[in-house]
Structures are given as structure tokens and as C-alpha cells.
Backbone as numpy.savetxt, mean C-alpha at the origin, in Angstrom:
# Nx Ny Nz CAx CAy CAz Cx Cy Cz
-9.41 -27.16 5.09 -10.28 -26.25 5.07 -9.26 -24.27 5.45
-10.39 -23.89 4.23 -9.01 -22.72 4.33 -9.47 -21.72 5.54
-7.84 -20.77 5.89 -8.33 -20.03 7.03 -8.48 -18.59 6.80
-8.27 -18.62 4.98 -8.06 -17.32 4.48 -9.79 -16.71 3.92
-10.49 -15.80 4.14 -11.93 -15.58 4.04 -11.75 -15.41 2.06
-12.74 -15.47 2.17 -12.78 -15.72 0.25 -11.81 -13.90 -0.04
-12.91 -13.02 0.66 -12.93 -11.83 -0.17 -11.29 -11.19 -0.06
-10.79 -11.75 0.95 -8.98 -11.36 1.33 -8.18 -12.04 -0.16
-8.45 -13.85 -0.09 -8.41 -14.98 -1.14 -8.32 -13.82 -2.67
-9.22 -13.59 -2.82 -9.60 -12.54 -4.41 -9.00 -11.41 -4.12
-8.64 -10.30 -3.43 -7.82 -9.25 -3.52 -6.44 -9.85 -3.41
-5.96 -10.90 -2.94 -4.67 -11.16 -2.94 -4.37 -12.02 -4.31
-5.21 -12.53 -4.68 -5.36 -12.82 -6.12 -4.85 -11.93 -7.07
-5.79 -10.63 -7.22 -5.58 -9.33 -8.05 -4.25 -9.00 -7.93
-4.27 -8.51 -6.51 -2.54 -8.16 -6.04 -1.26 -8.75 -6.71
-1.41 -9.98 -6.32 -0.44 -10.72 -6.99 -0.06 -10.57 -8.53
-0.94 -10.64 -9.34 -1.43 -10.52 -10.65 -0.62 -9.08 -10.97
-1.51 -8.18 -10.53 -0.91 -6.40 -10.54 0.16 -6.04 -10.20
0.73 -7.05 -9.76 2.34 -6.04 -8.54 2.89 -6.87 -9.69
2.63 -8.53 -10.39 3.56 -8.90 -11.00 3.74 -8.31 -12.56
2.90 -7.96 -13.18 2.39 -7.30 -14.26 3.05 -5.98 -14.31
3.49 -5.21 -13.26 3.45 -3.53 -13.43 4.95 -3.86 -12.48
5.84 -5.04 -11.99 6.90 -4.62 -11.85 7.67 -3.92 -12.78
9.02 -3.66 -12.74 9.61 -2.92 -13.82 11.12 -3.09 -13.68
11.69 -4.12 -12.22 13.26 -4.17 -12.03 13.26 -5.85 -11.61
14.50 -6.67 -11.64 14.80 -7.72 -11.26 14.47 -8.14 -9.83
14.61 -7.14 -8.58 14.62 -7.02 -7.18 12.82 -6.88 -7.03
11.96 -5.87 -7.75 11.06 -6.18 -7.65 10.36 -7.24 -7.89
10.71 -8.16 -9.27 10.11 -8.84 -9.56 9.94 -10.26 -8.42
11.73 -10.65 -7.24 12.04 -11.37 -6.72 11.68 -11.57 -5.58
11.37 -9.68 -5.43 10.41 -10.04 -3.89 9.20 -10.21 -3.56
8.23 -9.87 -4.88 7.00 -9.79 -5.13 6.82 -11.39 -5.23
7.37 -12.28 -5.94 7.39 -13.78 -6.11 7.62 -14.36 -4.65
8.72 -13.93 -3.90 9.11 -14.32 -2.82 7.84 -14.18 -1.23
7.32 -13.15 -2.05 6.34 -12.40 -0.95 5.24 -13.64 -1.22
4.64 -13.67 -2.23 3.27 -14.10 -2.32 3.47 -16.32 -2.48
4.66 -16.32 -2.63 4.75 -18.02 -2.43 4.54 -17.73 -0.66
5.21 -17.13 0.20 5.11 -16.84 1.47 3.52 -17.36 2.21
2.84 -16.38 1.09 2.07 -16.25 1.64 0.61 -17.87 1.18
0.88 -18.42 -0.16 0.26 -19.53 0.17 0.59 -20.17 1.80
0.70 -20.02 2.65 1.18 -20.23 3.85 0.15 -19.60 4.41
-1.23 -19.92 5.04 -2.34 -19.09 5.33 -2.38 -18.68 6.96
-2.60 -17.45 7.19 -2.32 -17.41 8.87 -4.03 -17.43 8.98
-4.45 -17.72 10.20 -5.50 -17.11 11.10 -5.97 -15.70 10.79
-7.45 -15.22 10.50 -7.57 -13.93 10.02 -7.53 -13.45 11.30
-7.71 -12.21 11.38 -7.97 -11.46 12.99 -9.26 -10.83 13.36
-9.92 -10.82 14.23 -10.72 -10.00 15.20 -11.20 -8.78 14.87
-9.91 -7.87 14.38 -9.89 -6.55 14.95 -11.42 -5.69 14.51
-11.28 -5.31 14.92 -12.56 -4.11 14.24 -12.17 -3.49 13.48
-12.67 -3.11 12.01 -12.33 -2.09 10.98 -12.53 -0.87 11.80
-11.78 0.08 11.06 -11.55 1.66 11.43 -11.55 2.75 9.68
-12.55 3.36 9.96 -12.02 4.36 8.95 -12.05 5.76 9.05
-11.04 6.68 8.86 -10.87 7.94 8.58 -11.16 8.90 8.22
-11.69 10.29 8.82 -12.76 11.20 7.80 -11.65 11.38 6.34
-10.71 11.49 6.65 -9.69 11.39 5.14 -10.46 10.14 4.10
-10.53 9.60 4.60 -11.41 8.31 3.80 -12.85 8.33 2.84
-13.10 9.00 4.05 -14.77 9.63 3.58 -14.45 10.85 2.35
-13.79 11.54 2.35 -13.74 12.53 1.37 -12.90 11.98 0.75
-11.87 11.53 0.34 -10.77 11.39 -0.77 -10.72 9.82 -1.29
-10.84 8.94 -1.13 -10.87 7.74 -1.13 -11.97 7.89 -2.48
-12.75 7.74 -2.39 -13.29 7.44 -4.24 -12.56 8.39 -5.34
-12.24 9.47 -4.81 -11.67 10.10 -5.93 -10.38 9.59 -5.89
-9.13 9.18 -5.46 -7.95 8.62 -5.20 -8.06 7.43 -6.10
-9.33 6.94 -5.86 -9.31 5.32 -6.42 -10.05 5.42 -7.88
-10.22 6.54 -8.30 -10.65 6.67 -9.93 -10.86 5.47 -11.28
-11.69 4.34 -10.70 -12.37 3.56 -11.39 -11.84 3.38 -12.83
-12.62 4.64 -13.42 -12.87 5.09 -14.62 -11.42 5.27 -15.35
-10.48 5.81 -14.64 -9.61 5.59 -14.94 -8.51 4.88 -14.90
-8.68 3.89 -14.15 -7.44 2.94 -14.31 -7.49 1.49 -15.37
-6.55 1.47 -16.06 -6.85 0.14 -17.25 -7.23 -1.01 -16.44
-7.88 -2.03 -17.26 -8.44 -2.99 -16.10 -7.65 -3.77 -15.07
-6.54 -4.20 -15.50 -5.73 -4.68 -14.28 -5.84 -4.45 -12.82
-6.06 -3.06 -13.15 -5.79 -2.28 -11.98 -7.02 -2.18 -11.01
-7.63 -2.21 -12.19 -9.43 -1.51 -11.80 -10.33 -2.40 -11.49
-9.34 -4.12 -11.24 -10.22 -5.18 -11.01 -9.28 -5.09 -9.22
-8.05 -4.55 -9.29 -7.70 -4.57 -8.12 -8.32 -4.06 -7.11
-8.76 -2.46 -7.81 -9.11 -1.78 -6.80 -10.61 -1.50 -6.74
-10.86 -2.53 -7.41 -12.48 -3.13 -6.94 -12.42 -4.40 -6.03
-11.39 -4.92 -6.21 -11.06 -5.93 -4.54 -11.01 -5.64 -3.49
-9.96 -4.67 -3.54 -9.57 -3.80 -2.52 -11.35 -3.21 -1.70
-11.54 -2.47 -2.40 -13.11 -1.59 -2.22 -13.80 -2.56 -1.58
-14.12 -3.75 -2.09 -14.45 -5.23 -1.78 -14.34 -5.54 0.01
-13.45 -5.03 -0.17 -12.40 -5.66 1.80 -12.47 -4.46 2.49
-12.33 -3.36 1.84 -12.03 -1.83 2.80 -13.41 -1.85 3.92
-13.85 -2.46 4.06 -15.22 -1.55 5.15 -14.25 -2.64 6.08
-13.42 -3.85 5.95 -13.26 -4.66 7.22 -11.90 -4.24 7.24
-11.35 -3.24 6.73 -9.79 -2.82 7.06 -9.60 -1.24 8.53
-8.65 -1.60 8.66 -8.43 -0.48 10.18 -7.39 0.33 9.68
-7.73 1.38 9.04 -7.20 2.69 8.87 -6.71 3.19 10.27
-5.48 3.72 9.88 -4.88 4.59 10.58 -3.71 5.60 10.56
-3.22 6.02 11.44 -2.59 7.31 10.72 -1.06 6.84 11.45
-0.07 7.56 11.41 1.55 7.17 10.95 1.64 8.00 12.09
2.41 6.66 13.06 2.95 7.38 14.55 4.26 7.09 14.34
5.03 8.33 15.28 6.85 8.48 15.16 7.35 9.66 14.90
8.50 9.56 14.20 9.17 11.01 13.23 8.47 11.26 12.76
7.91 12.41 12.38 6.69 13.23 11.12 7.98 13.84 10.35
9.10 13.93 10.56 10.31 14.60 9.86 9.80 15.32 8.41
10.24 16.18 7.92 10.00 17.02 6.79 8.09 16.75 6.24
7.66 16.00 7.14 5.78 16.34 6.50 5.16 17.26 6.27
4.38 17.75 5.71 3.86 18.81 5.94 2.82 19.39 7.11
2.35 20.58 6.97 1.41 20.79 8.81 0.10 20.52 8.26
-0.28 19.85 6.61 -1.55 18.97 6.48 -1.21 17.39 6.84
-0.63 17.33 7.03 -0.25 15.24 7.20 -0.76 14.76 8.54
-1.08 14.85 9.39 -2.08 14.70 10.25 -3.30 14.05 10.32
-3.61 14.99 9.52 -5.32 15.01 9.11 -5.37 14.53 7.71
-4.26 14.47 6.96 -3.88 14.50 5.63 -4.07 13.06 5.11
-3.98 12.08 6.03 -3.44 10.75 5.20 -4.05 9.59 5.91
-3.58 8.40 5.32 -4.72 7.44 6.55 -3.10 6.19 5.50
-3.10 5.11 6.37 -2.79 4.33 6.25 -3.81 2.65 6.60
-3.82 1.65 5.54 -4.17 0.12 5.92 -3.37 -0.91 5.71
-3.52 -1.62 6.87 -2.84 -2.62 6.77 -3.45 -4.18 6.30
-3.39 -4.77 5.43 -4.34 -5.86 4.83 -3.71 -6.81 5.39
-2.66 -7.20 4.82 -2.07 -8.40 5.40 -0.54 -7.87 6.10
-0.28 -8.27 7.25 0.59 -7.86 8.16 0.18 -7.58 9.37
1.20 -6.97 10.23 0.48 -6.68 11.93 -0.26 -5.74 11.82
-1.58 -6.19 12.99 -2.38 -5.12 12.84 -3.81 -5.83 11.59
-3.01 -6.16 10.66 -4.09 -6.88 9.31 -5.15 -7.68 9.50
-6.00 -7.70 8.70 -6.83 -8.82 8.55 -6.81 -10.35 8.43
-5.23 -10.40 7.69 -4.67 -11.76 8.41 -3.38 -11.42 9.08
-2.77 -11.40 10.37 -2.00 -10.70 10.75 -0.97 -11.67 10.41
0.37 -11.00 10.49 1.58 -12.15 9.88 2.68 -11.11 10.10
4.20 -11.55 9.98 5.40 -10.93 10.10 5.95 -11.13 9.25
5.82 -12.04 7.75 7.02 -12.22 6.76 6.29 -11.70 5.90
4.98 -11.29 5.41 4.88 -10.41 4.09 4.11 -9.34 5.22
3.79 -7.89 4.24 3.04 -7.09 4.51 2.14 -6.25 3.15
0.80 -6.06 3.08 0.36 -5.70 1.85 -0.54 -4.88 3.01
-0.62 -3.25 1.77 -0.91 -2.46 2.63 -1.19 -1.01 1.74
-1.99 0.06 2.25 -2.21 0.84 1.07 -1.84 2.37 2.19
-1.75 3.28 1.11 -1.65 3.99 1.83 -2.44 5.44 0.99
-3.24 6.31 1.36 -3.99 7.33 0.68 -3.67 8.71 1.46
-3.33 9.45 0.48 -3.07 10.75 1.04 -4.15 11.85 -0.13
-4.47 12.73 0.79 -5.38 13.92 0.44 -4.33 15.00 -0.24
-5.04 16.11 -1.12 -3.79 16.71 -1.72 -3.35 17.80 -1.24
-1.61 17.99 -1.96 -1.24 18.85 -0.93 -0.43 18.63 0.36
-0.45 16.91 0.36 0.29 16.39 1.86 1.61 16.07 0.97
2.46 15.82 2.07 3.96 15.55 2.27 3.86 14.16 3.65
4.39 13.37 2.82 4.15 12.04 3.75 5.68 12.23 4.60
6.06 12.02 5.04 7.22 12.23 6.30 8.36 11.10 5.82
10.16 11.50 5.17 10.73 10.81 5.28 11.14 10.10 6.59
11.31 8.28 5.90 11.21 7.26 7.13 11.89 6.39 6.13
11.87 5.28 6.91 13.02 3.81 6.66 12.56 2.65 7.55
12.80 1.55 6.97 12.53 0.60 7.20 13.36 -0.88 6.93
13.61 -2.04 7.78 14.11 -3.01 7.47 14.19 -3.78 6.08
12.72 -4.10 6.19 12.05 -4.85 4.99 12.29 -3.91 3.70
12.96 -5.02 2.13 12.20 -4.31 1.13 10.97 -4.00 0.59
11.00 -3.20 0.10 9.50 -2.57 -0.19 8.93 -2.53 -2.03
8.02 -3.00 -2.31 7.78 -2.57 -3.62 6.39 -2.00 -3.72
5.85 -0.79 -4.33 4.94 0.51 -3.93 4.17 -0.29 -5.76
2.84 -0.19 -5.69 2.28 -0.13 -7.18 1.61 1.37 -6.90
1.56 2.33 -8.02 0.81 3.86 -7.60 -0.51 3.06 -8.41
-1.54 3.88 -7.96 -2.75 4.20 -8.77 -3.29 5.01 -9.09
-2.56 6.48 -9.18 -2.99 7.95 -8.58 -1.70 8.45 -9.18
-2.05 10.06 -9.48 -1.05 10.85 -9.48 -0.55 10.66 -8.24
0.65 11.31 -8.23 1.58 11.84 -6.83 3.35 11.11 -7.19
4.10 11.96 -6.19 5.44 11.87 -6.26 6.11 11.38 -5.24
7.24 10.88 -5.47 7.79 9.86 -4.51 9.91 10.54 -4.78
10.23 10.02 -3.14 12.14 9.94 -3.77 12.07 9.26 -2.67
13.44 8.66 -3.16 14.47 7.64 -2.17 15.75 8.30 -1.89
16.39 8.08 -1.32 17.73 8.69 -0.36 17.79 10.59 -0.86
16.73 11.24 -0.30 16.75 12.57 -0.87 17.07 12.84 -2.15
16.79 11.90 -2.91 16.68 12.60 -4.21 15.76 13.44 -5.10
15.83 13.35 -6.38 14.62 13.98 -6.94 13.48 13.48 -6.71
12.66 14.20 -6.80 11.14 13.24 -6.69 10.85 12.76 -8.70
10.05 12.00 -8.16 9.42 11.58 -9.16 8.26 10.95 -9.32
7.24 10.66 -10.60 6.35 10.28 -10.48 6.09 9.37 -11.17
5.77 7.97 -10.91 5.47 6.95 -11.59 4.52 6.75 -12.50
3.32 7.86 -12.40 1.72 7.53 -12.76 1.00 6.42 -13.05
0.14 6.22 -13.02 -0.81 5.61 -12.60 -0.33 4.16 -13.59
-0.17 3.12 -12.50 0.11 1.51 -12.40 1.97 1.88 -12.24
2.31 2.48 -12.29 4.05 2.98 -11.84 4.18 2.06 -10.82
5.54 1.47 -10.99 6.13 0.42 -9.56 7.21 0.90 -9.66
7.38 0.73 -8.26 9.27 0.86 -8.17 9.64 0.26 -6.64
10.76 -0.14 -6.39 11.48 -0.76 -5.59 12.06 0.28 -4.81
11.89 -0.15 -3.01 12.58 0.05 -2.00 14.01 -0.78 -1.34
15.14 -0.60 -1.52 16.17 -2.10 -1.01 15.50 -1.42 0.73
15.99 -2.63 1.19 16.07 -2.49 2.94 16.90 -1.54 2.97
15.98 -0.48 4.21 16.98 0.65 4.87 16.83 2.00 4.07
16.53 1.92 2.96 16.48 3.00 1.86 15.33 4.04 2.50
16.14 5.55 2.61 15.13 6.97 2.92 14.07 7.01 2.03
12.70 6.89 2.09 12.19 7.15 1.22 10.86 8.09 1.37
10.06 8.69 0.81 8.95 9.57 1.25 8.37 9.40 -0.06
6.85 10.11 0.19 5.95 10.57 -1.05 5.10 12.18 -0.85
4.58 12.15 -2.25 3.54 13.65 -1.66 2.64 13.49 -2.85
1.33 13.96 -2.21 0.56 14.05 -3.48 0.44 16.07 -3.72
0.11 16.14 -4.98 -0.08 17.33 -5.19 -1.40 18.04 -5.43
-2.34 18.26 -6.33 -3.57 18.95 -6.45 -4.71 18.14 -6.28
-4.27 16.74 -6.53 -4.96 15.48 -6.17 -4.92 14.73 -5.13
-5.14 13.78 -4.71 -5.28 12.39 -3.68 -4.19 11.91 -4.61
-3.52 10.90 -3.50 -2.69 9.99 -3.72 -3.18 8.62 -3.41
-3.02 7.50 -3.76 -2.92 6.21 -3.84 -2.22 5.32 -3.99
-1.71 4.43 -2.96 -0.64 3.59 -3.59 -0.89 2.45 -2.42
-0.42 1.25 -3.36 -0.50 -0.19 -2.70 1.15 -0.54 -2.11
1.58 -1.03 -1.24 3.14 -1.46 -0.69 2.93 -2.62 -0.43
4.25 -3.46 -1.24 4.37 -5.08 -0.39 5.57 -4.89 0.32
5.80 -5.56 1.33 6.90 -5.46 1.84 7.12 -7.15 2.44
8.37 -7.50 2.11 8.90 -8.99 2.11 9.82 -8.84 3.29
9.61 -9.44 4.32 10.29 -8.94 6.00 10.80 -10.90 6.33
11.78 -11.27 7.33 11.96 -11.96 7.67 11.32 -12.50 8.88
10.67 -13.41 8.86 9.54 -14.28 9.93 10.15 -13.88 11.06
9.29 -13.62 12.23 9.79 -13.27 13.73 9.82 -14.52 14.27
């Protein structure tokens, strides 16, 4: 008997397909393949209460503009919206160096799989970030390697380098420990992220 709810498995199937098709580097492809292979070993789903933040009520539907997405991403976005009522959205805690003044009320993060997610686990983290317009996410770093899949306009930076705009369907890889950040412009930003961590 599966430990994973069907709605979550559907999302993960679509995420594996979209992340794999959009990956642009060997490092991304290796990390994605390793993460989804690890997800074959299901964990018990969490009973944690879902929670939504005001920024989601205002900006999520605009950030996830289904009409603007190509088919493979629209299917992923629809699968996410189907599980979104089960998600616990939260704000970032800790260091907020270089964040905009609009950051606190203008962002939300959702852990789908990983610590505090619908399926709690330590080896793979899949989640999403939403930024309202004109919000800069703080510079941050973490040990696990990470692949982003972007479903909106928005800009990103690595190691204090120039800002770059992946575009809708853009994907890029963050090596372990790299400093990185993101920011929205006049439109909201929405991106999925996948972290391949070592099992605790």
C-alpha cells in the first residue's frame, strides 16, 4: 500500500518530467535524477495543518499564469494548485541581509517534500517560493545542491554576480554552499526549487 497520497504522487510525476526537460546542465540533470530516484522510497505523509499567507491570496494566481505557460509547465502548475490547499506556507526566518523593505510581507515559501512538508524527509526537498512585485529575497546559502525551475518573470544572482533572468521555464543549478538570491520586478515571481541533501 502506498504511503503517498495520489495528489502528491501526481505532482511529483509532473515535477520530475518538468525539471528533467528544463535542466540545462549535467550537474542539474544528475541532481534531479538522484533526487527522484530517492523519492521512490516513500515516507509517511505529515498531518501538519496547512496555512496560507496573505501574499498568496493576492499574488499566487497572477504569478502562476496558466495561460502563459507551455503545456509541460501548465500541467505542473495545475498539479501544484491541486495540492496547494494542503501546503503550509511560511516566511523565511534568520538573516535577511540585502532583503528589500517589502520582503517580510511580500514573500512566502512552501515546502512540499522535505522538512515540514506534506511528506517530511531529509534527503530531498521540493518547494516553491512566491514573491510579490518589487521584492528582493535576501542573499542566502545552504549545504545541499539545488536546481531552480522558474515559472514567471524574475531575476536571480549567484556569488554576488550579475542578475540574470531565466524566463518562464528557465532552470539553473546552485552548487552546494553558493551564495544566491532572487528578486521580482513589476510582476510577481514564482519558482520551484529542488534540493538534494544527504540523509540525516
